[in-house]
Tab-separated table of C-alpha atoms and ligand atoms in Angstrom:
chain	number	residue	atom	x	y	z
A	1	UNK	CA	-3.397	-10.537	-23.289
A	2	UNK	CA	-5.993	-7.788	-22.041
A	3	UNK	CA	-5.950	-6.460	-18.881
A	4	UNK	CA	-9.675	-9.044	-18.623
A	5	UNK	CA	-7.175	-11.528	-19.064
A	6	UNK	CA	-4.797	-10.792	-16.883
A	7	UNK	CA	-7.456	-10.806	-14.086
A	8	UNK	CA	-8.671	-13.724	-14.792
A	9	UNK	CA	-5.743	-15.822	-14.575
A	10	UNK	CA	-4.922	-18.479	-11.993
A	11	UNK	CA	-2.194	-16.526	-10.169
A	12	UNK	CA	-4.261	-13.490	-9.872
A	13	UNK	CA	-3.678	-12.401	-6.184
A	14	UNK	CA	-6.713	-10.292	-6.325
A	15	UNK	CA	-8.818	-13.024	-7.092
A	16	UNK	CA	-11.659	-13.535	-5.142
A	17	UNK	CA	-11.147	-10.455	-3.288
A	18	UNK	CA	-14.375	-8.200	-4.298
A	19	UNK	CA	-15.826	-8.555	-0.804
A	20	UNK	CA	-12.229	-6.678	0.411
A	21	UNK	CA	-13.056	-3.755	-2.088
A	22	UNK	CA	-12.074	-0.397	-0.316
A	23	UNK	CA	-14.122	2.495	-0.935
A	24	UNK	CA	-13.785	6.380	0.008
A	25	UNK	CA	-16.062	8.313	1.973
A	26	UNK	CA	-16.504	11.759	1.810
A	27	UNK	CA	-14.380	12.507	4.800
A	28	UNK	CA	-11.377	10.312	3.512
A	29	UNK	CA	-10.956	13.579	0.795
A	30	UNK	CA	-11.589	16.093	2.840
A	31	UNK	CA	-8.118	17.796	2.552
A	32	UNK	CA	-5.421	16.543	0.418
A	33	UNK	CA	-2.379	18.094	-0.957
A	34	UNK	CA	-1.909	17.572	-4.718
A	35	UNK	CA	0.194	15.836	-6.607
A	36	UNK	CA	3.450	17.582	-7.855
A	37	UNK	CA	6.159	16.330	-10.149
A	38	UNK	CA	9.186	16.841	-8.508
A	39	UNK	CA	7.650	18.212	-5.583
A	40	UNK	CA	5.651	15.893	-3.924
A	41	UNK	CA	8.557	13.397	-3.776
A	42	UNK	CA	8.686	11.056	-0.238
A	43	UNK	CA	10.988	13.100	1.451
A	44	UNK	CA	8.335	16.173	1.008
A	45	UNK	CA	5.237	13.764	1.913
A	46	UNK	CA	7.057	12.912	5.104
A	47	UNK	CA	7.490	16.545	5.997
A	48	UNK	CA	3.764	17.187	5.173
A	49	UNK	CA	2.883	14.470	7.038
A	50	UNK	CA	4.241	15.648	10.225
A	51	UNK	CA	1.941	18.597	10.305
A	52	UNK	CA	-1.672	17.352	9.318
A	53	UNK	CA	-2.679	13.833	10.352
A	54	UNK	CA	-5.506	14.135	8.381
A	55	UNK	CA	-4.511	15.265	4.987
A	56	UNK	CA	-4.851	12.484	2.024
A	57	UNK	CA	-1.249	13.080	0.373
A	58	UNK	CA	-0.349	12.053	-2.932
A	59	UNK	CA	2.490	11.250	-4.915
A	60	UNK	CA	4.450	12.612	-7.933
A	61	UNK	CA	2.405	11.214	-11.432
A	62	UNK	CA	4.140	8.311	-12.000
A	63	UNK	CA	3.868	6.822	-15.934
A	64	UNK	CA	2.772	3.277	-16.263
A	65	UNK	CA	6.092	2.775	-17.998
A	66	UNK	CA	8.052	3.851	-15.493
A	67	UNK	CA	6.033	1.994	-12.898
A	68	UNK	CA	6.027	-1.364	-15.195
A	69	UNK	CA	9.662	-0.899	-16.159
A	70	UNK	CA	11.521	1.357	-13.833
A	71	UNK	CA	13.601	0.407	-10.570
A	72	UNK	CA	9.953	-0.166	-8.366
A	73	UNK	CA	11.658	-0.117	-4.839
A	74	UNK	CA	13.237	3.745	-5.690
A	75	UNK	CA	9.947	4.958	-7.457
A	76	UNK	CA	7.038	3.382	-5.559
A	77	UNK	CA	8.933	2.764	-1.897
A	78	UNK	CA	7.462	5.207	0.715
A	79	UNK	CA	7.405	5.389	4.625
A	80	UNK	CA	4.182	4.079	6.779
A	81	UNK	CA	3.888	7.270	8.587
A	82	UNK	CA	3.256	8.750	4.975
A	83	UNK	CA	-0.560	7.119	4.381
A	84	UNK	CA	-2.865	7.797	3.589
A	85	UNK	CA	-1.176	8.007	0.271
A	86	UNK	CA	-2.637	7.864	-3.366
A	87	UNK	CA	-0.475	6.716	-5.842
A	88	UNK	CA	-1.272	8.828	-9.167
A	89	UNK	CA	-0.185	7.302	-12.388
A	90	UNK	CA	0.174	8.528	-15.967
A	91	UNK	CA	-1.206	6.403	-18.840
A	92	UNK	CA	-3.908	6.167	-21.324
A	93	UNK	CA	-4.074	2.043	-21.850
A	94	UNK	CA	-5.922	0.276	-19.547
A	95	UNK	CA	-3.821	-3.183	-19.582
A	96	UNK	CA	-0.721	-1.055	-18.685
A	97	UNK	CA	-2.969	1.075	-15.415
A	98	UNK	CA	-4.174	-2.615	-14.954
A	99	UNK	CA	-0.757	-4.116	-14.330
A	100	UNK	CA	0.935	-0.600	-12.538
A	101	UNK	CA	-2.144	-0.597	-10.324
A	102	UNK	CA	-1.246	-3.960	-9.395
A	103	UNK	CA	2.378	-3.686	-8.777
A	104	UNK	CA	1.693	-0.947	-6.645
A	105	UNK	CA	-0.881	-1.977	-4.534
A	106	UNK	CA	1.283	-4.366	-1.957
A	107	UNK	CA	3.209	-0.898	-1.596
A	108	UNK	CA	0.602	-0.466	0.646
A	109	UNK	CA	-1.387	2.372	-1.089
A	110	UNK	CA	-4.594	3.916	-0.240
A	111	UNK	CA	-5.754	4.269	-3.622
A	112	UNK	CA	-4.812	4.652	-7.328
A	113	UNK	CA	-5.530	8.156	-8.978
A	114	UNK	CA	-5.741	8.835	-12.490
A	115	UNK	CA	-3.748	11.735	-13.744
A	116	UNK	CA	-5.944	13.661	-16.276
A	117	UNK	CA	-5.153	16.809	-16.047
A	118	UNK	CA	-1.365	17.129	-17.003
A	119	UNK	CA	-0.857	19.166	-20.045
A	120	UNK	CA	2.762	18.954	-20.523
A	121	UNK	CA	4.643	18.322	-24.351
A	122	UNK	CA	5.739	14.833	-22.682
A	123	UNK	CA	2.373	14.000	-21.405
A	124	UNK	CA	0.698	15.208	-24.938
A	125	UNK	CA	3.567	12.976	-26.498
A	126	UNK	CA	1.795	10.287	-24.769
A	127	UNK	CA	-1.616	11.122	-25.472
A	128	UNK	CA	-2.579	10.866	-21.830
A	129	UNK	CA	-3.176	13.276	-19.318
A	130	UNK	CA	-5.489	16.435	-19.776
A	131	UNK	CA	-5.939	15.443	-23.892
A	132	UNK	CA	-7.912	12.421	-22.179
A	133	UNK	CA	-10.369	15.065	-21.630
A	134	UNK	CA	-11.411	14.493	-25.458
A	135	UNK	CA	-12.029	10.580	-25.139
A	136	UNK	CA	-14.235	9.882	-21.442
A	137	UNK	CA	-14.683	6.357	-23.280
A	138	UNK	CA	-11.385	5.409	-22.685
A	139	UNK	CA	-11.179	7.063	-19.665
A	140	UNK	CA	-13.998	5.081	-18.455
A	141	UNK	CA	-12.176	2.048	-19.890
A	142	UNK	CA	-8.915	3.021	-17.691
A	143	UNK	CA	-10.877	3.394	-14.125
A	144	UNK	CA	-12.601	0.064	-14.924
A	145	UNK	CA	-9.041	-2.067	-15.396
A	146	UNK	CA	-7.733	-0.585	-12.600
A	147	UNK	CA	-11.057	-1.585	-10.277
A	148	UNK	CA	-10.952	-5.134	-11.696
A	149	UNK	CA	-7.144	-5.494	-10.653
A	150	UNK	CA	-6.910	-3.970	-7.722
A	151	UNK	CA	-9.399	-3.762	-4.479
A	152	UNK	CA	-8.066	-0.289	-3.617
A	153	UNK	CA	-10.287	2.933	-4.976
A	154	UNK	CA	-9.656	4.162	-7.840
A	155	UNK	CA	-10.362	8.239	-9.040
A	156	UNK	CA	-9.268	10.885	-11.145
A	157	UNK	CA	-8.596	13.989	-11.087
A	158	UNK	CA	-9.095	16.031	-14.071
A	159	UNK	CA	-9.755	19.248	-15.831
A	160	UNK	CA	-12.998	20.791	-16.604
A	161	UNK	CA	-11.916	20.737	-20.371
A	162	UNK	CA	-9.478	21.225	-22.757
A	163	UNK	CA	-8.943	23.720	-25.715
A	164	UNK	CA	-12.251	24.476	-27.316
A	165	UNK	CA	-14.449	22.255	-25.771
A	166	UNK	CA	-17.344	23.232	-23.837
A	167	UNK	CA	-16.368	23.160	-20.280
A	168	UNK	CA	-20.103	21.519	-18.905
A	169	UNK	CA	-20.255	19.231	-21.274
A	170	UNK	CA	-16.979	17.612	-21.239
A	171	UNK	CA	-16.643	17.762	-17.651
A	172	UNK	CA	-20.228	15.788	-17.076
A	173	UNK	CA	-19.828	13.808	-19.922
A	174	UNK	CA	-16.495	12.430	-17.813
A	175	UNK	CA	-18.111	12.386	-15.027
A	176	UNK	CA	-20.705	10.186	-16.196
A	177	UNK	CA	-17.791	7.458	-17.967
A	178	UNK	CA	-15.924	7.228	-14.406
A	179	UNK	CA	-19.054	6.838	-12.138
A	180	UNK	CA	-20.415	4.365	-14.341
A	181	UNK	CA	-17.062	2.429	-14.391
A	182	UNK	CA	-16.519	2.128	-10.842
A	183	UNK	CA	-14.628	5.158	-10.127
A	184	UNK	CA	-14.316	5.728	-6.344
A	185	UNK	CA	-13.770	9.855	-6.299
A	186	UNK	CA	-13.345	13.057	-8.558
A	187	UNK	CA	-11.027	15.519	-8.095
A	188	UNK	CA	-11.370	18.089	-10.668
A	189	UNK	CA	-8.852	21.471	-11.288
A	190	UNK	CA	-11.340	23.830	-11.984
A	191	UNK	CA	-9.830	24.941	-15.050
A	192	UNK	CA	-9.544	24.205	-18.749
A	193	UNK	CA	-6.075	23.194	-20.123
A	194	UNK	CA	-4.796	24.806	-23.314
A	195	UNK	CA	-2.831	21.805	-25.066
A	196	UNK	CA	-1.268	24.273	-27.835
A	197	UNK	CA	-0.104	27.764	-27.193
A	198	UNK	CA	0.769	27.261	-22.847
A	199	UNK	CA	3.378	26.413	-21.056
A	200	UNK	CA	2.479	23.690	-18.019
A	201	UNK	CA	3.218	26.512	-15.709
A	202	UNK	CA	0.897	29.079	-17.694
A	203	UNK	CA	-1.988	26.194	-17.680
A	204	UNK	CA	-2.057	26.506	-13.853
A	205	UNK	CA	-2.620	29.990	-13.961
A	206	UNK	CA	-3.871	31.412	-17.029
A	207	UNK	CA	-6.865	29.647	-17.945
A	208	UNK	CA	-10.121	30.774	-15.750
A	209	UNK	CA	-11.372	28.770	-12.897
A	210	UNK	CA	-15.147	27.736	-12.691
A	211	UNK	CA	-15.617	26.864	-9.079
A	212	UNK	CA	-19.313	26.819	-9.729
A	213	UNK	CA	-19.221	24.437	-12.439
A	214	UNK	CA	-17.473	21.650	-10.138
A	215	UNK	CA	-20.188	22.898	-7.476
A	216	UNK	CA	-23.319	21.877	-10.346
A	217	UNK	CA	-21.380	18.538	-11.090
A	218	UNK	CA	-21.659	18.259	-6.788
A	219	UNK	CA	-25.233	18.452	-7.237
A	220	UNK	CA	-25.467	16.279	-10.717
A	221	UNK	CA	-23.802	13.554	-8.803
A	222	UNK	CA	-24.680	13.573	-4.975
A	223	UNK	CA	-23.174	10.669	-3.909
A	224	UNK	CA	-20.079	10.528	-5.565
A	225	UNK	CA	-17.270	12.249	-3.387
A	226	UNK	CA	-15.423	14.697	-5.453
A	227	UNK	CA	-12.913	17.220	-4.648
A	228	UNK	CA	-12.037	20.979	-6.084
A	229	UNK	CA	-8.707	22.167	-6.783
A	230	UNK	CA	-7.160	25.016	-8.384
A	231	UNK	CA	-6.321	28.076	-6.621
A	232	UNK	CA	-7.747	27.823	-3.105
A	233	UNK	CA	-5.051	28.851	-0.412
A	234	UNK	CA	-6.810	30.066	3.031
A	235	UNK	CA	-8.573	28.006	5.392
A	236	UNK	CA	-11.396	30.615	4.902
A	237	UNK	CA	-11.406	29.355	1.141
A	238	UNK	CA	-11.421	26.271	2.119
A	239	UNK	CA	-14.256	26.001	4.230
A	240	UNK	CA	-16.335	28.379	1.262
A	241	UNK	CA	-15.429	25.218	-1.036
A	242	UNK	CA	-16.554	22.835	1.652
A	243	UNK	CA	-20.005	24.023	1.607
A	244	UNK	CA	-20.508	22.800	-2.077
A	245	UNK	CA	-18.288	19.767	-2.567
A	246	UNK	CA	-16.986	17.222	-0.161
A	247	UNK	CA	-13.018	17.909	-0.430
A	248	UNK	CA	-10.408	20.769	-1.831
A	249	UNK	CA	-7.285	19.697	-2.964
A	250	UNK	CA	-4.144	22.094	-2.383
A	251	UNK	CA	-1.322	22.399	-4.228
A	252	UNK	CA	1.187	25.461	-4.302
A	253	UNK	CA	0.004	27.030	-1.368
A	254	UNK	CA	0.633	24.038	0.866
A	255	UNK	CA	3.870	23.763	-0.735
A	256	UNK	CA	5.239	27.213	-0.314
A	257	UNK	CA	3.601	27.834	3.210
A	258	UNK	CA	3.565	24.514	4.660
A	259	UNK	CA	2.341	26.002	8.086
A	260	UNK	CA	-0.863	25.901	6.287
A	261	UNK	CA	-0.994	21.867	6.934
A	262	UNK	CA	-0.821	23.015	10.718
A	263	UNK	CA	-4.218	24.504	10.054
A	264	UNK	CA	-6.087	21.542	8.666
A	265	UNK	CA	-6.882	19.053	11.486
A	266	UNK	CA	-8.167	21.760	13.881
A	267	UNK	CA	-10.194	23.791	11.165
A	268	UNK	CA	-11.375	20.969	8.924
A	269	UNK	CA	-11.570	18.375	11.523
A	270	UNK	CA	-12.267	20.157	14.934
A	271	UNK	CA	-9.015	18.322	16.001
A	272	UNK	CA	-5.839	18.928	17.562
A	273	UNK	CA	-2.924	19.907	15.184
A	274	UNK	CA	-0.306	17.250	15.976
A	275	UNK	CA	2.660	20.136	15.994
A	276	UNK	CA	2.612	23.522	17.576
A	277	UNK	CA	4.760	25.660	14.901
A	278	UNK	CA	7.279	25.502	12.543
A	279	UNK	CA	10.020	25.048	15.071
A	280	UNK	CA	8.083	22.216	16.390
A	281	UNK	CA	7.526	20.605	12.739
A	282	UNK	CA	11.944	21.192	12.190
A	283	UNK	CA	12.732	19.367	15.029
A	284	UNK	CA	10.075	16.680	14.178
A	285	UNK	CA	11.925	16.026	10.936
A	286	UNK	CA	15.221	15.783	12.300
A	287	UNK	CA	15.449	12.275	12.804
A	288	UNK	CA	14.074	11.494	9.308
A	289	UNK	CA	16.420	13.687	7.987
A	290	UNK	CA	19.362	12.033	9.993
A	291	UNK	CA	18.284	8.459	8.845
A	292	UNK	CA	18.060	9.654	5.259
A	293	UNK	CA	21.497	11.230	5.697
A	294	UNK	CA	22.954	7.543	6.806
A	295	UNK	CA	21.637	5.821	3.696
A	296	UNK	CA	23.348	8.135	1.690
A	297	UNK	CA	20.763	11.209	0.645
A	298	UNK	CA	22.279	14.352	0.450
A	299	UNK	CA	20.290	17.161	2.916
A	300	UNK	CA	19.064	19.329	0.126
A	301	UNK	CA	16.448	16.722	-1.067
A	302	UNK	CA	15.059	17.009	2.348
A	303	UNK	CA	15.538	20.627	3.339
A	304	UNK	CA	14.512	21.819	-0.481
A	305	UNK	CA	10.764	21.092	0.753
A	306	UNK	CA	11.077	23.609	3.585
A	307	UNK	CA	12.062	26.718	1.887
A	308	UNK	CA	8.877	27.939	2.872
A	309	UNK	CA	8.760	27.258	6.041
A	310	UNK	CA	8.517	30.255	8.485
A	311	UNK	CA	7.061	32.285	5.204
A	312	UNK	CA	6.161	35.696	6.179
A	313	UNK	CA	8.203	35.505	9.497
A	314	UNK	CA	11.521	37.847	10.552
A	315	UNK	CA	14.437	35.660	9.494
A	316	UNK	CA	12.670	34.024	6.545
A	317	UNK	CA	14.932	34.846	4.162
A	318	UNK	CA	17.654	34.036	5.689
A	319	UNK	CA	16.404	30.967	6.715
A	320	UNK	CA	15.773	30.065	2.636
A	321	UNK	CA	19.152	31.532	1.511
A	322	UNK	CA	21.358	29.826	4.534
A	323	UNK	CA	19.401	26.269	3.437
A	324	UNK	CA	19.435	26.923	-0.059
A	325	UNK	CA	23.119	28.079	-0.526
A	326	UNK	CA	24.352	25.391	2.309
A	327	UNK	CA	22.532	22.941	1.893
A	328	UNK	CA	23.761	21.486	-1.173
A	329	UNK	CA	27.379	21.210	0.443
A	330	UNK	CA	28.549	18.144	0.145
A	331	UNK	CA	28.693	16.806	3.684
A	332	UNK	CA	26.013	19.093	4.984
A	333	UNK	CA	24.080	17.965	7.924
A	334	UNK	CA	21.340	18.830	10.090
A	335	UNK	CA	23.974	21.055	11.630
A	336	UNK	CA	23.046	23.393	8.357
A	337	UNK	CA	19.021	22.956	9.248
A	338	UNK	CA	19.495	24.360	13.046
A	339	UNK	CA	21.178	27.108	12.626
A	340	UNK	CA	19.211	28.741	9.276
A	341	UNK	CA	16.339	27.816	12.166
A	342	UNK	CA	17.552	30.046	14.432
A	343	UNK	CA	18.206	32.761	12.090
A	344	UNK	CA	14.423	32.774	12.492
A	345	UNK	CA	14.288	32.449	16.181
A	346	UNK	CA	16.854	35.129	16.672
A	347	UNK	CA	14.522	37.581	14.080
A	348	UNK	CA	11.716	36.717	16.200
A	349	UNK	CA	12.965	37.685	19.360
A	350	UNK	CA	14.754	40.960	18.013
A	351	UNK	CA	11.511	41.527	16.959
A	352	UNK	CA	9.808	40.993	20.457
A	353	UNK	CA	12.487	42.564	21.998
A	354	UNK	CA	11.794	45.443	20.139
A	355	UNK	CA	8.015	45.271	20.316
A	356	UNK	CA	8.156	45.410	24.046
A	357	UNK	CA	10.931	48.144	24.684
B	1	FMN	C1	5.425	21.801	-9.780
B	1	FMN	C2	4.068	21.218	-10.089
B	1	FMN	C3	3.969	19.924	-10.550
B	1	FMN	C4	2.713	19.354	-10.819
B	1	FMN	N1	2.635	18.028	-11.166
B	1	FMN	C5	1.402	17.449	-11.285
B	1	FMN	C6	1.273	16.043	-11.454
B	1	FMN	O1	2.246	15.282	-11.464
B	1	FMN	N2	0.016	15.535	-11.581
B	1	FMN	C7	-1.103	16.336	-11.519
B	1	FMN	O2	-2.233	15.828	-11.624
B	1	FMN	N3	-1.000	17.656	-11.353
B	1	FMN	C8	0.216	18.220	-11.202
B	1	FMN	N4	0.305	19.553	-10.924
B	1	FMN	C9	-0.938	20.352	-10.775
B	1	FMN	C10	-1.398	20.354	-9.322
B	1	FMN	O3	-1.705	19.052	-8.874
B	1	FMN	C11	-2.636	21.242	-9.150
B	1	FMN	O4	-3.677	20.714	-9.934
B	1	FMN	C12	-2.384	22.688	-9.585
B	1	FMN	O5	-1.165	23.173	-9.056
B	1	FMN	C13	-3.539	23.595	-9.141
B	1	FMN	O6	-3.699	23.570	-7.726
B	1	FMN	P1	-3.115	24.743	-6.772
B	1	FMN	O7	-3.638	26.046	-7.343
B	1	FMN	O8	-3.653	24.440	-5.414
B	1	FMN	O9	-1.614	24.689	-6.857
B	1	FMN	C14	1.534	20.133	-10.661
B	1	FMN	C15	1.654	21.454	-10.190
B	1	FMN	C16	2.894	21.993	-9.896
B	1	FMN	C17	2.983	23.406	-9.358
């Protein structure tokens, strides 16, 4: 059955529920963090969570099969305190983002993002991804599934080409397919993707970025919200950005330096950042940690997300080499979190101790 099917069938629980359509303002992507395979898991988002209130977070791609298939509870299952949340799936027919769009929606996610931008061998197996950069049609067919399943908004995030195509033109000519099927946002990685030839890793960092070019498709389209991503990693950049498009999207710098999020609500929102320091944001986490503990996680898929916590502070390396090396222990507990902690406090106050004699 198409996905036009599937809507329109008598146990559709969407039915009838255009006048609940959600939409995104400009402010809703003002900051988000992006999504990262194996990174952004729900034990990270938590942790992120704690230190901006105002960052839009989103998840690890997740493929239509695995969402249609997989074990649901483990892969789409995330804490309250987490949203707002995107959901980003991986998938290039729209029945199947149709029907993963609607499974995930009672989840309780903010929206559903399109991942066009990935250029691993698995993802190219799959022909979706950044090579969806080559067919906007279907791309345009995907976003407009998705909005006539689902009342939550629906974007995508995408590249500003791919091998040999010309950047401007296959970046508008997307542009044009997901505004004019409903889509709710852009958020584009200011860089082409090399299918053949790079590694995913080298694709983040080899191929030019082109702020400008995402700042022209700001003007083309003035009142669609869209986002720029791809390199940005002070709050000084990130206010530059904000003067031309309506969000930035951050990826490995928020990751590595997650003090960064303590930034974000004061500087991009003129409010007050809900933790003081990285002390503050450890001790905030402890009792998430100690739940996850109880049900059986192991510490190091918590802790893993805070080896860069305290980066460019004394005691920072000892801080990543006590978590890394102990955390993994079978057994470990917080015990293992508090004191790497205070190999940082201790370095701090040697330091100020020293500053002062
Ligand atoms: C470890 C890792 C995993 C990533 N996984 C995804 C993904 O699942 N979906 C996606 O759209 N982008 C993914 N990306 C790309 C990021 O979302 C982002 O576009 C890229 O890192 C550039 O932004 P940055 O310079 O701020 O890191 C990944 C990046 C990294 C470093």
């Amino acid at each position: 059955m198409s996905y036009r099917g599937v809507r329109e069938s008598a146990h559709d629980p969407t039915w009838g529920l255009e006048s609940k359509m959600k939409s995104l303002t400009n402010q809703d992507i003002r900051f988000s963090t992006a999504p990262m395979m194996d990174w952004t898991d729900r034990h990270c988002r938590f942790f992120h969570r704690l230190m901006s209130r105002r960052a839009r977070l989103y998840t690890e791609m997740l493929t239509t099969g695995a969402v249609i298939f997989g074990d649901r509870e483990r892969l789409l299952g995330f804490d309250p305190a987490e949203r707002p949340l995107a959901l980003q799936l991986g998938g290039a027919d729209p029945g199947e983002l149709a029907k993963a769009a609607r499974i995930a929606e009672p989840f309780g996610y903010d929206e559903i993002n399109l991942n066009v931008g990935c250029p691993s061998d698995r993802v190219r197996n799959g022909a979706f991804g950044a090579c969806l950069m080559l067919r906007p049609d279907l791309v345009g067919d995907c976003v407009k599934a998705m909005k006539d399943a689902v009342a939550l908004p629906v974007t995508v995030k995408c590249r500003i080409g791919v091998d040999d195509q010309e950047p401007r033109a296959a970046l508008f000519a997307l542009a044009e397919r997901v505004v004019a099927a409903g889509g709710d946002a852009l958020i584009v990685h200011a860089r082409k993707a090399w299918l053949a030839g790079l590694s995913p890793k080298e694709n983040r960092d080899v191929p030019p970025l082109d702020y400008a070019l995402v700042h022209e498709l700001k003007r083309a389209f003035p009142s669609v919200p869209i986002a720029i991503n791809g390199g940005i990693e002070t709050i000084e950049q990130m206010r530059a950005q904000l003067e031309h498009v309506d969000g930035v999207m951050i990826g490995r710098a928020a990751y590595h330096n997650p003090e960064l999020l303590l930034e974000v609500d004061p500087s991009l929102f003129g409010e007050a950042a809900p933790l003081a320091d990285g002390f503050a944001a450890v001790e905030a986490f402890i009792p998430y940690i100690e739940a996850q503990l109880r049900r059986g996680e192991r510490l190091s898929s918590m802790t893993r997300h805070m080896l860069g916590l305290f980066a460019g502070k004394p005691g920072a390396r000892a801080f990543r080499r006590r978590l890394a090396g102990e955390a993994v222990r079978p057994g470990a507990g917080v015990e293992v979190l508090l004191s790497a902690t205070d190999e940082v406090s201790r370095a701090m106050a040697r330091m100020a101790e020293a500053a002062s004699a």
